[in-house]
Short mmCIF file of C-alpha atoms in Angstrom, two decimals:
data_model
loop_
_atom_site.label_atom_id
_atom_site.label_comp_id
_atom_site.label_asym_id
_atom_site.label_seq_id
_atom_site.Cartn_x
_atom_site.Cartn_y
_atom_site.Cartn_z
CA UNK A 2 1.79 -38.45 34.14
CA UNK A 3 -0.39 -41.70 33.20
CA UNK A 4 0.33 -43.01 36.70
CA UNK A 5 -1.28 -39.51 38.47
CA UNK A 6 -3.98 -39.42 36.05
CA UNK A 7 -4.98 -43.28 36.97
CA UNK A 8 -4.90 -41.96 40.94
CA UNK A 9 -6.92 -39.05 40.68
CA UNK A 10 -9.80 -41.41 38.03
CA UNK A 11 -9.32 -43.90 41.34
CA UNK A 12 -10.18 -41.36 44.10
CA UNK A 13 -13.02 -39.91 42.07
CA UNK A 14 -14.86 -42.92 41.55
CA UNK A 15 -14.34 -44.01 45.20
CA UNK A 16 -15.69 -40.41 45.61
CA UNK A 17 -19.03 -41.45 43.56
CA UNK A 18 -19.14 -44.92 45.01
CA UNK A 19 -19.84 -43.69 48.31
CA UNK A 20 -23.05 -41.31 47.02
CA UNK A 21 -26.18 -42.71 47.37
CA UNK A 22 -27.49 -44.49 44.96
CA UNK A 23 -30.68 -42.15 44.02
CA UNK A 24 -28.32 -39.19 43.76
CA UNK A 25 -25.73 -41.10 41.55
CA UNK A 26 -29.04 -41.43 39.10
CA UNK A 27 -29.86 -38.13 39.15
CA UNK A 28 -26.26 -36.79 38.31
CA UNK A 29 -25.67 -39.52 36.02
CA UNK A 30 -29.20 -38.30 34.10
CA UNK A 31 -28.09 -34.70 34.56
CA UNK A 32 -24.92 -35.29 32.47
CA UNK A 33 -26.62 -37.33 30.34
CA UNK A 34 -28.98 -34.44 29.54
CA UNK A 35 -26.18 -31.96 29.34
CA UNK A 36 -24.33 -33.97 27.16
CA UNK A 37 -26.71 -34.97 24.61
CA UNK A 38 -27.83 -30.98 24.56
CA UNK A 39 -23.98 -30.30 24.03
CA UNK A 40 -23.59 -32.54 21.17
CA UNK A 41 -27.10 -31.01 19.67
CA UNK A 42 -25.04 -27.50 19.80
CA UNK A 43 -21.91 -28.99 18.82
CA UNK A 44 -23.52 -30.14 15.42
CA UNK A 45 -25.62 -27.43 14.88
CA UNK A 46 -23.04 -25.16 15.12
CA UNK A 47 -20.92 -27.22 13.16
CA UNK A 48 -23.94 -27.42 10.40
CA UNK A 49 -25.33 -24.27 10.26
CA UNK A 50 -24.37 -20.99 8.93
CA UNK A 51 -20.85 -19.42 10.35
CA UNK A 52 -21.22 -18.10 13.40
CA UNK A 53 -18.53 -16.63 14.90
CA UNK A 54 -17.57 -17.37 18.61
CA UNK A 55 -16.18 -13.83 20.44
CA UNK A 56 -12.78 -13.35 21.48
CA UNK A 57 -11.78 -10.33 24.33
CA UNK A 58 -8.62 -9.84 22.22
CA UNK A 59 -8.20 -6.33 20.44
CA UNK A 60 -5.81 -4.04 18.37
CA UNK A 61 -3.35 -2.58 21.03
CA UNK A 62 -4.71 -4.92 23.91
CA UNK A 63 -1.52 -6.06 25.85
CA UNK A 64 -1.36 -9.24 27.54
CA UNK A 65 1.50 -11.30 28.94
CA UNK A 66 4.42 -9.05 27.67
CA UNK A 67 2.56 -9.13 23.71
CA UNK A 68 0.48 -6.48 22.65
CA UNK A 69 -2.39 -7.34 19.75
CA UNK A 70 -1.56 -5.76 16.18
CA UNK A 71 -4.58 -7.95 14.28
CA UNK A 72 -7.30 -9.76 15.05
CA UNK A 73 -9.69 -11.28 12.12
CA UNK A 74 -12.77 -13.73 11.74
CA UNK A 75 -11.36 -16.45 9.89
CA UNK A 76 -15.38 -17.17 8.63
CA UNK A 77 -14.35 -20.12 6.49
CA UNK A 78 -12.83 -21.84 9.85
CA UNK A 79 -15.35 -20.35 12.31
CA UNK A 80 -12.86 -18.87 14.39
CA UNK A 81 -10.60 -15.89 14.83
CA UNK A 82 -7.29 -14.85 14.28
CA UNK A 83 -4.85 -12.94 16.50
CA UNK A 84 -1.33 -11.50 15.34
CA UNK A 85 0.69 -10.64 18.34
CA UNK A 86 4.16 -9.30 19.07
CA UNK A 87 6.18 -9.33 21.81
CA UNK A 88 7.14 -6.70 24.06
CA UNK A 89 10.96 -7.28 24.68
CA UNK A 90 11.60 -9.24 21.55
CA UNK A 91 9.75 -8.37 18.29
CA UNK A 92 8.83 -11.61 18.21
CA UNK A 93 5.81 -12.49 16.31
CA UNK A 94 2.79 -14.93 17.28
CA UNK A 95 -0.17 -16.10 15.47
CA UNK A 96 -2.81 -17.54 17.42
CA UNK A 97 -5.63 -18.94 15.79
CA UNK A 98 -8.89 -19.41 18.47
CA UNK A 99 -10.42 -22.70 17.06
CA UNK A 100 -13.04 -24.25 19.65
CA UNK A 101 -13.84 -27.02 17.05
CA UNK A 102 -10.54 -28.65 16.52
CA UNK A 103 -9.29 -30.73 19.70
CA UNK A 104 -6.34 -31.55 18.27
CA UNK A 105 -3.91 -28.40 19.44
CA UNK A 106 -1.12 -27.17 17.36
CA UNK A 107 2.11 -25.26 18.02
CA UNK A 108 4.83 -24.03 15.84
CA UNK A 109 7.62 -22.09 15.63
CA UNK A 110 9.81 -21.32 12.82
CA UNK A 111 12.96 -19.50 12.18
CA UNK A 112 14.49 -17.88 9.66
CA UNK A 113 17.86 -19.87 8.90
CA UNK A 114 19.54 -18.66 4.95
CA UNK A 115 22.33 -20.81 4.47
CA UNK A 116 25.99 -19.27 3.03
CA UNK A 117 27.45 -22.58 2.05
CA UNK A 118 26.49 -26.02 1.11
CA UNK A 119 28.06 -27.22 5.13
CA UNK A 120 24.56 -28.68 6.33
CA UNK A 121 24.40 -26.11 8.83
CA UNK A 122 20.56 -25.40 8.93
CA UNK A 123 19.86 -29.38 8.85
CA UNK A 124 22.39 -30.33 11.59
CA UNK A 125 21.52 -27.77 13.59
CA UNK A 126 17.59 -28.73 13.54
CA UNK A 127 18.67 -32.62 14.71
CA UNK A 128 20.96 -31.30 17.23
CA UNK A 129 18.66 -28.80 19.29
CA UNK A 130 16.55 -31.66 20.02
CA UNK A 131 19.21 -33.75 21.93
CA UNK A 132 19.01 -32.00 25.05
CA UNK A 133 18.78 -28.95 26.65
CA UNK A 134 18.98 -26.74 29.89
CA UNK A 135 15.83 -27.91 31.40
CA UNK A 136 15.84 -31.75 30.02
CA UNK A 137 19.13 -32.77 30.76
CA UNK A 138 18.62 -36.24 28.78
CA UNK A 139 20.14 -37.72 25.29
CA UNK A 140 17.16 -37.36 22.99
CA UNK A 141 14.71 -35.63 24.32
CA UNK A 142 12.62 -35.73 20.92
CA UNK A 143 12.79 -40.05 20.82
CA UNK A 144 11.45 -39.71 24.62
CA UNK A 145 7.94 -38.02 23.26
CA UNK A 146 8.38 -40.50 20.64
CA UNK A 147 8.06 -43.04 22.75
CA UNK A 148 6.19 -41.66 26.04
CA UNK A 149 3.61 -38.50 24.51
CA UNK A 150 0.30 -38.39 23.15
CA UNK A 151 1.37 -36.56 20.48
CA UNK A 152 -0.34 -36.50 17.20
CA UNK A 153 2.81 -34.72 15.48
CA UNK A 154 5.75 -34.53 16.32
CA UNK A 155 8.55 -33.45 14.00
CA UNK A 156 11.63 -30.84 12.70
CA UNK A 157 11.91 -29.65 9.09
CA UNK A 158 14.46 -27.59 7.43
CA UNK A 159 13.50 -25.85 4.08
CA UNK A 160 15.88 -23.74 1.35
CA UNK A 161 15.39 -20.64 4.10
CA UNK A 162 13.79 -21.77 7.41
CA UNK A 163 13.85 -24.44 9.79
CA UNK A 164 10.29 -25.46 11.26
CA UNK A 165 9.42 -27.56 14.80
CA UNK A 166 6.03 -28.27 14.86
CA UNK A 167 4.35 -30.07 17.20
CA UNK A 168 0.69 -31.16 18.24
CA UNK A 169 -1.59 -33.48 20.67
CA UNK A 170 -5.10 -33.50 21.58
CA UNK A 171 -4.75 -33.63 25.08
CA UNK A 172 -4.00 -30.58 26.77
CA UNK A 173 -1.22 -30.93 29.33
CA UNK A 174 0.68 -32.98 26.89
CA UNK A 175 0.50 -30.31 24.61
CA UNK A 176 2.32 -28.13 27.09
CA UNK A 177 4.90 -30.54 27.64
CA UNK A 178 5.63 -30.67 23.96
CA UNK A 179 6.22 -27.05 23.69
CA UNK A 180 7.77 -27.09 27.10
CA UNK A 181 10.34 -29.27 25.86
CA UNK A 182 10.49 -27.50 22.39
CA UNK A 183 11.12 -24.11 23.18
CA UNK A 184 13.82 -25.06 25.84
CA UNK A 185 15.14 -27.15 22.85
CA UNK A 186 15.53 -24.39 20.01
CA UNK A 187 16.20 -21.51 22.42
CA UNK A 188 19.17 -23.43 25.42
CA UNK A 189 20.29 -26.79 23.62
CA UNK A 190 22.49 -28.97 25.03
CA UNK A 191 24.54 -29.05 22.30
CA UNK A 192 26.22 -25.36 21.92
CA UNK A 193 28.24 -26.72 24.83
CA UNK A 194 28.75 -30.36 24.16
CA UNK A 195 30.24 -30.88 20.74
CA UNK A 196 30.10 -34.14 21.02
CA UNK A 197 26.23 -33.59 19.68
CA UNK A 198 27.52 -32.56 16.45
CA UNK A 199 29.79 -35.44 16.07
CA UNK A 200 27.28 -37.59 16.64
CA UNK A 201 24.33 -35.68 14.22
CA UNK A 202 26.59 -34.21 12.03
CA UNK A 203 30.05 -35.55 11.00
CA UNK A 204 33.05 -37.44 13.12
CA UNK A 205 35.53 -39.43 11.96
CA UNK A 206 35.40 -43.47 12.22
CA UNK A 207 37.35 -46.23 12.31
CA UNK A 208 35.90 -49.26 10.46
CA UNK A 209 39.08 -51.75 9.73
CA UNK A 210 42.54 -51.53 11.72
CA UNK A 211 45.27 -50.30 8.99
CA UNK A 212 42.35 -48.60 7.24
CA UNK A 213 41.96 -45.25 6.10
CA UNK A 214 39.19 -43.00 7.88
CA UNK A 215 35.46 -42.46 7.19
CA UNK A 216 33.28 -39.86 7.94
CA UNK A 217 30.00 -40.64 9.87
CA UNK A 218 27.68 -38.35 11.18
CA UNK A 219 23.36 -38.77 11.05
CA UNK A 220 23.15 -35.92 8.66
CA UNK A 221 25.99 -36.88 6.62
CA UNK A 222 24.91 -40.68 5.95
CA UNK A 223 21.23 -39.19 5.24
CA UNK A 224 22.66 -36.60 2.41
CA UNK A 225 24.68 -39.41 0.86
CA UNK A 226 21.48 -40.99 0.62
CA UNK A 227 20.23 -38.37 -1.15
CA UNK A 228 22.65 -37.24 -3.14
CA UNK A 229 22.81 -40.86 -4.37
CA UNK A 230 19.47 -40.74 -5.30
CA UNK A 231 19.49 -39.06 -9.05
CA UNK A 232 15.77 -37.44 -8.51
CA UNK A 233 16.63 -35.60 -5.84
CA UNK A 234 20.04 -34.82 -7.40
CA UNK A 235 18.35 -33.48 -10.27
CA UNK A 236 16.06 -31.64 -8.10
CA UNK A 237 18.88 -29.52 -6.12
CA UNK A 238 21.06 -28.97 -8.40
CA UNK A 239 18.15 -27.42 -10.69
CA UNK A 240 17.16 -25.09 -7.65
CA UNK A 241 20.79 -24.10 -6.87
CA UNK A 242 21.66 -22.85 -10.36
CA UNK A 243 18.09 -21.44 -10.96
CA UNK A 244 18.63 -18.98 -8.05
CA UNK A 245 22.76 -18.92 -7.63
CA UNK A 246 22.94 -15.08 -6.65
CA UNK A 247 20.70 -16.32 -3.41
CA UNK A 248 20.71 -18.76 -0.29
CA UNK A 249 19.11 -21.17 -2.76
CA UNK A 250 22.34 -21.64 -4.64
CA UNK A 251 23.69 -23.64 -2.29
CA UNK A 252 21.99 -26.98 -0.56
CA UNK A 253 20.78 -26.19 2.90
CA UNK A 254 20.10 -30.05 3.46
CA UNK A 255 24.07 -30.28 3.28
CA UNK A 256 26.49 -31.51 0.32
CA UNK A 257 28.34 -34.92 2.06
CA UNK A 258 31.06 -33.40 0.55
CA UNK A 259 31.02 -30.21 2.00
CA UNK A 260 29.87 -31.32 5.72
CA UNK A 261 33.01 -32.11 7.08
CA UNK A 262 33.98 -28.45 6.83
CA UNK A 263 31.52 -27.39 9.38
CA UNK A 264 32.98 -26.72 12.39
CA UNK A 265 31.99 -26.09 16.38
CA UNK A 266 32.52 -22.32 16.38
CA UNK A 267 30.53 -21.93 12.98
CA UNK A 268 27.89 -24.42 14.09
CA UNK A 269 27.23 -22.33 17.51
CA UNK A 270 27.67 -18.62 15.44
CA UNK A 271 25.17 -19.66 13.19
CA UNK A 272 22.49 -20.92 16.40
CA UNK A 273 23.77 -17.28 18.02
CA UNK A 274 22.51 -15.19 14.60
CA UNK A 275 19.53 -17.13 14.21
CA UNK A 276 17.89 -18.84 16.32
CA UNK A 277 16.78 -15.66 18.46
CA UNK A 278 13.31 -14.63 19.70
CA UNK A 279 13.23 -11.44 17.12
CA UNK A 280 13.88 -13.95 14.07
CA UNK A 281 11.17 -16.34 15.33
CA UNK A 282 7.34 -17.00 14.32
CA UNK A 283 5.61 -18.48 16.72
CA UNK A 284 1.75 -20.29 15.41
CA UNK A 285 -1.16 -21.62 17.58
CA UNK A 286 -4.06 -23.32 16.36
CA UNK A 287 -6.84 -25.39 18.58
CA UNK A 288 -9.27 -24.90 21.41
CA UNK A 289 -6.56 -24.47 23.81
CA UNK A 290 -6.96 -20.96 26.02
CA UNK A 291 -5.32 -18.38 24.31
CA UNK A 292 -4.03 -16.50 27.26
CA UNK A 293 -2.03 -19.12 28.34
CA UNK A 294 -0.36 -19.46 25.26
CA UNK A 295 1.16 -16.01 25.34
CA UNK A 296 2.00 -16.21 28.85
CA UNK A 297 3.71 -19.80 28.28
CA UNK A 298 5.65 -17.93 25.09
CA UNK A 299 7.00 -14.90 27.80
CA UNK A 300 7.97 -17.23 30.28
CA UNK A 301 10.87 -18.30 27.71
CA UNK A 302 11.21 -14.87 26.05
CA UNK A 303 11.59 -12.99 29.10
CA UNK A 304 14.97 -13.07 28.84
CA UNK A 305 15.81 -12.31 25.69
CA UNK A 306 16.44 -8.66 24.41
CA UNK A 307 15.31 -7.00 21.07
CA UNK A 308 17.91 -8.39 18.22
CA UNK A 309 18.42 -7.05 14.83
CA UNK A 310 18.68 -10.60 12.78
CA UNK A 311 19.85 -9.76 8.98
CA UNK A 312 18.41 -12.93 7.37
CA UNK A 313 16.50 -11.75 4.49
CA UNK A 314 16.54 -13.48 1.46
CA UNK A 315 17.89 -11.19 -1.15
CA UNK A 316 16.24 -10.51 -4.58
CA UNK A 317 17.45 -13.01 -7.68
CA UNK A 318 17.43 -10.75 -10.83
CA UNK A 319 15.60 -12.26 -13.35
CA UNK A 320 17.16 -13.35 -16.68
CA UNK A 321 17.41 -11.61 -20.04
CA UNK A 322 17.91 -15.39 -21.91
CA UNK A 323 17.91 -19.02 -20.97
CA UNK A 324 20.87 -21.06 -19.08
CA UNK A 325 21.69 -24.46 -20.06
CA UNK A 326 22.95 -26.81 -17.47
CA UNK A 327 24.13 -30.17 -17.11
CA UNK A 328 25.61 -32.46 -14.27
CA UNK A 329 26.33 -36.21 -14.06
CA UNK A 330 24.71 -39.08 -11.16
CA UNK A 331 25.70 -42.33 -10.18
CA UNK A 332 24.07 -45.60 -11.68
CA UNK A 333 25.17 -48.72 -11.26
CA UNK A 334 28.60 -50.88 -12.44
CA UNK A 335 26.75 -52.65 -14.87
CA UNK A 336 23.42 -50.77 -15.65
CA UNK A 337 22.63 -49.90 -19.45
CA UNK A 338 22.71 -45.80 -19.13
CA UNK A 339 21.25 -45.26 -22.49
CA UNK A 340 17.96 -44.95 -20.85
CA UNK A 341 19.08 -42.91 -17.66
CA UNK A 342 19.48 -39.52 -19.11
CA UNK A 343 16.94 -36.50 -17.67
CA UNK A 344 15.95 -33.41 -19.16
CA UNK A 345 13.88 -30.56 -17.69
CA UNK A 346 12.71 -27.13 -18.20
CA UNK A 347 12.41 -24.81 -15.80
CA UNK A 348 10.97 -21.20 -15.07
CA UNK A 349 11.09 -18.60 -12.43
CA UNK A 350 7.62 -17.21 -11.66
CA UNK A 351 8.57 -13.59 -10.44
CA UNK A 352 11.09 -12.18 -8.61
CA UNK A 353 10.32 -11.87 -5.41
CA UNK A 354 7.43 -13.71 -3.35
CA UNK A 355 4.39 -13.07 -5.34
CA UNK A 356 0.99 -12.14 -3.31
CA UNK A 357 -1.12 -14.46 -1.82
CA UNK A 358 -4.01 -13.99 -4.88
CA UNK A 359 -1.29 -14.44 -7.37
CA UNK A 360 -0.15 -17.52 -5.06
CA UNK A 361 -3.46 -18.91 -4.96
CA UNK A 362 -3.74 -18.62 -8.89
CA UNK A 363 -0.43 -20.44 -9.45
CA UNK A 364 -1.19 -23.10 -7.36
CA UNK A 365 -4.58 -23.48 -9.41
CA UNK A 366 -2.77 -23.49 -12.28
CA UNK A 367 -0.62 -25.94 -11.31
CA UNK A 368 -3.07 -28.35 -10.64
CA UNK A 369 -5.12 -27.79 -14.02
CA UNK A 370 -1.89 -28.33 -15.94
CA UNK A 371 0.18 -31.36 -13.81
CA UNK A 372 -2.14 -32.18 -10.93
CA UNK A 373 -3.47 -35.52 -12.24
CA UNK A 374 -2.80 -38.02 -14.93
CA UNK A 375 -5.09 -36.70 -17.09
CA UNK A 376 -3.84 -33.11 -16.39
CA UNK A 377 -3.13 -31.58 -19.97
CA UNK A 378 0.38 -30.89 -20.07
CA UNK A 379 1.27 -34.19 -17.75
CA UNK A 380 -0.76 -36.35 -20.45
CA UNK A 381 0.96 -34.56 -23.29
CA UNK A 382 3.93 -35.18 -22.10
CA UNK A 383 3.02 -38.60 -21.22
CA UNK A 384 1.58 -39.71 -24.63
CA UNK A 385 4.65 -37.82 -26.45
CA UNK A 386 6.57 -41.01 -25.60
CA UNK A 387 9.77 -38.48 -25.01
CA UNK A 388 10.98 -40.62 -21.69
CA UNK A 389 9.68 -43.41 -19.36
CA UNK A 390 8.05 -40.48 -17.10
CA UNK A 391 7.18 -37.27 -16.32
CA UNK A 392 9.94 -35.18 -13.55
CA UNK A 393 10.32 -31.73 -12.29
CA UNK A 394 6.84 -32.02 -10.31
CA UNK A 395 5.58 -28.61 -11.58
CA UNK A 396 5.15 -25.61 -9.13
CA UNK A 397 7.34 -25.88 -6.00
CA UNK A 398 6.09 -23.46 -3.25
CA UNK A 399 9.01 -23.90 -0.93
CA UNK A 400 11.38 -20.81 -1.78
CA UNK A 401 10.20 -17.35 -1.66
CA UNK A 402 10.35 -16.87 -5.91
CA UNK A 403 8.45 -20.13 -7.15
CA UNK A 404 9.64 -21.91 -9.85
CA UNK A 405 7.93 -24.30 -12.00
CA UNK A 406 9.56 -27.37 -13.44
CA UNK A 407 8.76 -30.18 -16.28
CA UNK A 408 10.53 -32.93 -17.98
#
């Protein structure tokens, strides 16, 4: 791509090279002119009162295989908002029209509950990106590392969804990142090379000759990590027995010990049930042309059919009393572990997802209470002199009913 771009710069500056001289000043003062008047805009609009920039989309308005079902001025952003589903699929797609942000945006998430501790979820979001039908190559994702303009580039999975977000400022780069993306999470390599989850998830190893053998495996050495770390320890094992009726009661990041059971046929059933067009979200944001996003979307989608994907998260029924757990972590051989005890406290905010004012209030909340060291209920904690530090990091946002934490 550089090596195109370079030509084309090349040809048109022989191009303007060979103008005449008075007419190269009178273009060059033209854009000058144009440019400084498009800045002047650019601010003012940026400076003045919201004005909000039109957008041909509309309710029921079909386009590229979606039709529209919402469309919204976003006035704190200065842009609109566009829910669209697809045709064939169900599949749903926000696009967000933002002419002030250059740096583009793309997303798409999937729905992934966990039924056991295996890793599933997090070896499957490392494995999609070693390969696929179109990009026939070992890591795909270390390539744009290495080779993009990318601004973001990266693979999350949470308690209940996995997340592959990408983003650049430049335009056809962008493409190409959710080019390779989509042919990633939708025809990876590695549902038919299972060498790909030996390598990302677990395999066996020989270290020493006469030796017994070890497991190995990228997502299995990072979980021992964490697992070996006692905040994060602390941290799951509060969220799995907070929520044990639930996909939360087990560790979607993947117990070490636990890993080794996941096999090829489960690891490709689970890609199968999940990781469909009609359990995917699909987000743009930026000044990129919103027709061609849709029409990049169908090009993948096409051939998919309408699924019915059972991955809601059921309800947790709240409790009539308290629970009382306790569990042990490593420390070192010859560490004093008088002083490496925890407690915490922790509650369930409601049910079930709570709305997005009550959302916004617990966040506020939150902050007023543990946000900063002077935060009330941090500082009294603090200055109570009960441990070394404050844990539990207060309202966590990540699982559908929100608990907050302290200790």
């Amino acid at each position: 791509r550089s090596h195109s771009m370079t030509t084309r710069l090349g040809v048109l500056l022989g191009a303007r090279c060979g103008a005449s001289a008075a007419a190269a000043r009178a273009a060059a003062a033209k854009r000058h002119v144009a440019s400084a008047s498009t800045v002047r805009q650019a601010l003012g609009t940026a400076t003045a009162a919201p004005t909000m920039l039109g957008t041909e989309a509309a309710v029921g308005q079909k386009l590229h295989g979606w039709t529209c079902e919402r469309v919204e001025e976003l006035a704190e952003l200065k842009c609109m908002g566009m829910l669209w589903r697809h045709d064939k699929t169900g599949a749903e797609c926000l696009s967000v029209e933002q002419p002030l942000e250059e740096n583009k945006t793309f997303g798409v998430v999937f729905r992934t509950p966990p039924e056991s501790s295996n890793g599933i979820a997090h070896v499957l979001e490392h494995s999609v990106l070693c390969g696929s039908r179109k990009y026939l190559v070992k890591e795909p994702f270390t390539e744009l590392l290495k080779g993009s303009l990318q601004t973001f580039l990266n693979a999350m999975t949470f308690p209940d969804r996995t997340c592959y977000p990408v983003a650049s400022c430049n335009l056809q780069d962008f493409y190409n990142l959710v080019d390779v993306y989509l042919d990633a999470v939708l025809h990876p390599r590695a549902l038919k090379d299972p060498r790909v989850l030996a390598q990302e998830g677990w395999h066996y190893e020989v270290e020493e000759k006469d030796k017994p053998l070890t497991f190995k495996g990228v997502v299995f050495n990072e979980m021992k990590g964490v697992y070996s770390n006692p905040d994060s320890l602390q941290g799951r094992t509060l969220l799995n027995n907070l929520l044990p009726d639930t996909p939360y009661g087990v560790d979607s990041g993947g117990d070490p010990r636990e890993i080794p059971n996941l096999t090829f046929d489960y690891f490709k059933g689970f890609h199968e049930r999940f990781y469909h067009p009609s359990n995917a979200k699909f987000w743009f944001y930026g000044d990129d042309p919103p027709a061609r996003r849709l029409e990049l979307l169908d090009e993948f989608l096409r051939e998919f059919d309408r699924k019915e994907v059972t991955s809601e998260i059921p309800l947790q029924p709240l409790w009539a009393e308290p629970r009382r757990v306790e569990h042990s972590f490593a420390v070192g051989k010859d560490e004093d572990i008088s002083k490496k005890s925890m407690a915490c406290v922790s509650w369930v905010l409601s049910e079930d997802k709570p709305d997005l004012e009550t959302s916004l209030a617990l966040s506020i909340m939150d902050y007023c209470l543990m946000g900063t060291p002077g935060a009330p209920l941090r500082k009294a904690l603090t200055d109570a002199g009960l441990g070394s530090r404050v844990i539990g990091g207060g309202l966590y946002e990540g699982v559908a009913p929100p608990p907050f934490s302290l200790g």
